[in-house]
Amino acid sequence: MRETLEVRLFADDAKQFLPPDVGQEIGMSRRVVLEMDDPLIERIRQYEQEKRGQGSLAVTFWEIHRKYTPRELNEAELLWMKVRPLFEPTGEDCGTGYDETRACPRCGFGARQVGPLHLDVKRIPKRDIAQTLGGEIVVSARLAEAMQSIGLRGYELGPVVDRNGKPSPAWNQLLLPECRLELASQTRVGHGFFAPAPDDAHCPEGHVAGFDVLSEVHVQRASVNAADWHCTRQAVGQRMGPYRPRPLLLISQRLHQLLLSHKMKRFDVEVAHVL
Ligand SMILES: [Zn+2]
């Protein structure tokens, strides 16, 4: 696995401490891609902490890119699936009912969907698996059929009701009744790469682990069962408008192979470690 960090920071700040030949300037920012063991990462961290100490900031964007070999992906027991980009409008925006009575007052986690998922079907991205900003996941009829044909486990399918009030033949909602995977402590979670704490998203009741995942995902062996679709007990993210914190989605190797063999469109996976 090769791990790089993409950082964008204000060009004026970059000039203060980064060599001029590192990265490219785009408008007012400088974009830098560094190997994870590059000592410049620590320099950026120190500079960013100083700026934050003064009530300002230099880093405007960061993203970790992990590139695995096909062998690493094909030998993993579980994979972390990232469904991107998230689309709008959400089910809630389209009239899907939610029961908020059992939602945590601190983090909003635990609201239960009531009744079928309503969506503007035309706005679903043209791929086989897609997710709304609110966390609702839909799968194409093609993927639903392929999953049923080999008897995958750990999921249920629900209808997706379009704007005319009719179930869509092209889409199903993917429902994961059991979010039981426990994150292992090796999974680092925090507000951001350069300033993990304080993390307002973290729920002291244990529902939301934090704002973002900062490392590879590690889960506890004792929480893994024989399902093909898994999600973590703890969610990640912060409730903001239509955005809801959501659990991490993990898939079995069997499901990964199904997605590959059917050339399912645009899914992004990383190795998840079972400890
Ligand atoms: Zn909570």
Short mmCIF file of N, CA, C and O and ligand atoms in Angstrom, two decimals, residues 104 107 203 207, ligand 1:
data_model
loop_
_atom_site.label_atom_id
_atom_site.label_comp_id
_atom_site.label_asym_id
_atom_site.label_seq_id
_atom_site.Cartn_x
_atom_site.Cartn_y
_atom_site.Cartn_z
N CYS A 104 -30.20 10.60 19.53
CA CYS A 104 -29.39 11.19 20.61
C CYS A 104 -29.45 12.71 20.52
O CYS A 104 -29.19 13.28 19.46
N CYS A 107 -25.81 14.15 19.34
CA CYS A 107 -25.21 13.95 18.03
C CYS A 107 -26.24 13.66 16.94
O CYS A 107 -25.90 13.63 15.75
N CYS A 203 -19.21 11.95 20.13
CA CYS A 203 -20.32 11.91 21.09
C CYS A 203 -19.88 11.15 22.34
O CYS A 203 -19.47 10.00 22.25
N HIS A 207 -21.95 7.19 20.32
CA HIS A 207 -22.60 6.97 19.02
C HIS A 207 -21.72 7.39 17.85
O HIS A 207 -21.66 6.71 16.84
ZN ZN B 1 -24.87 10.61 20.61
#
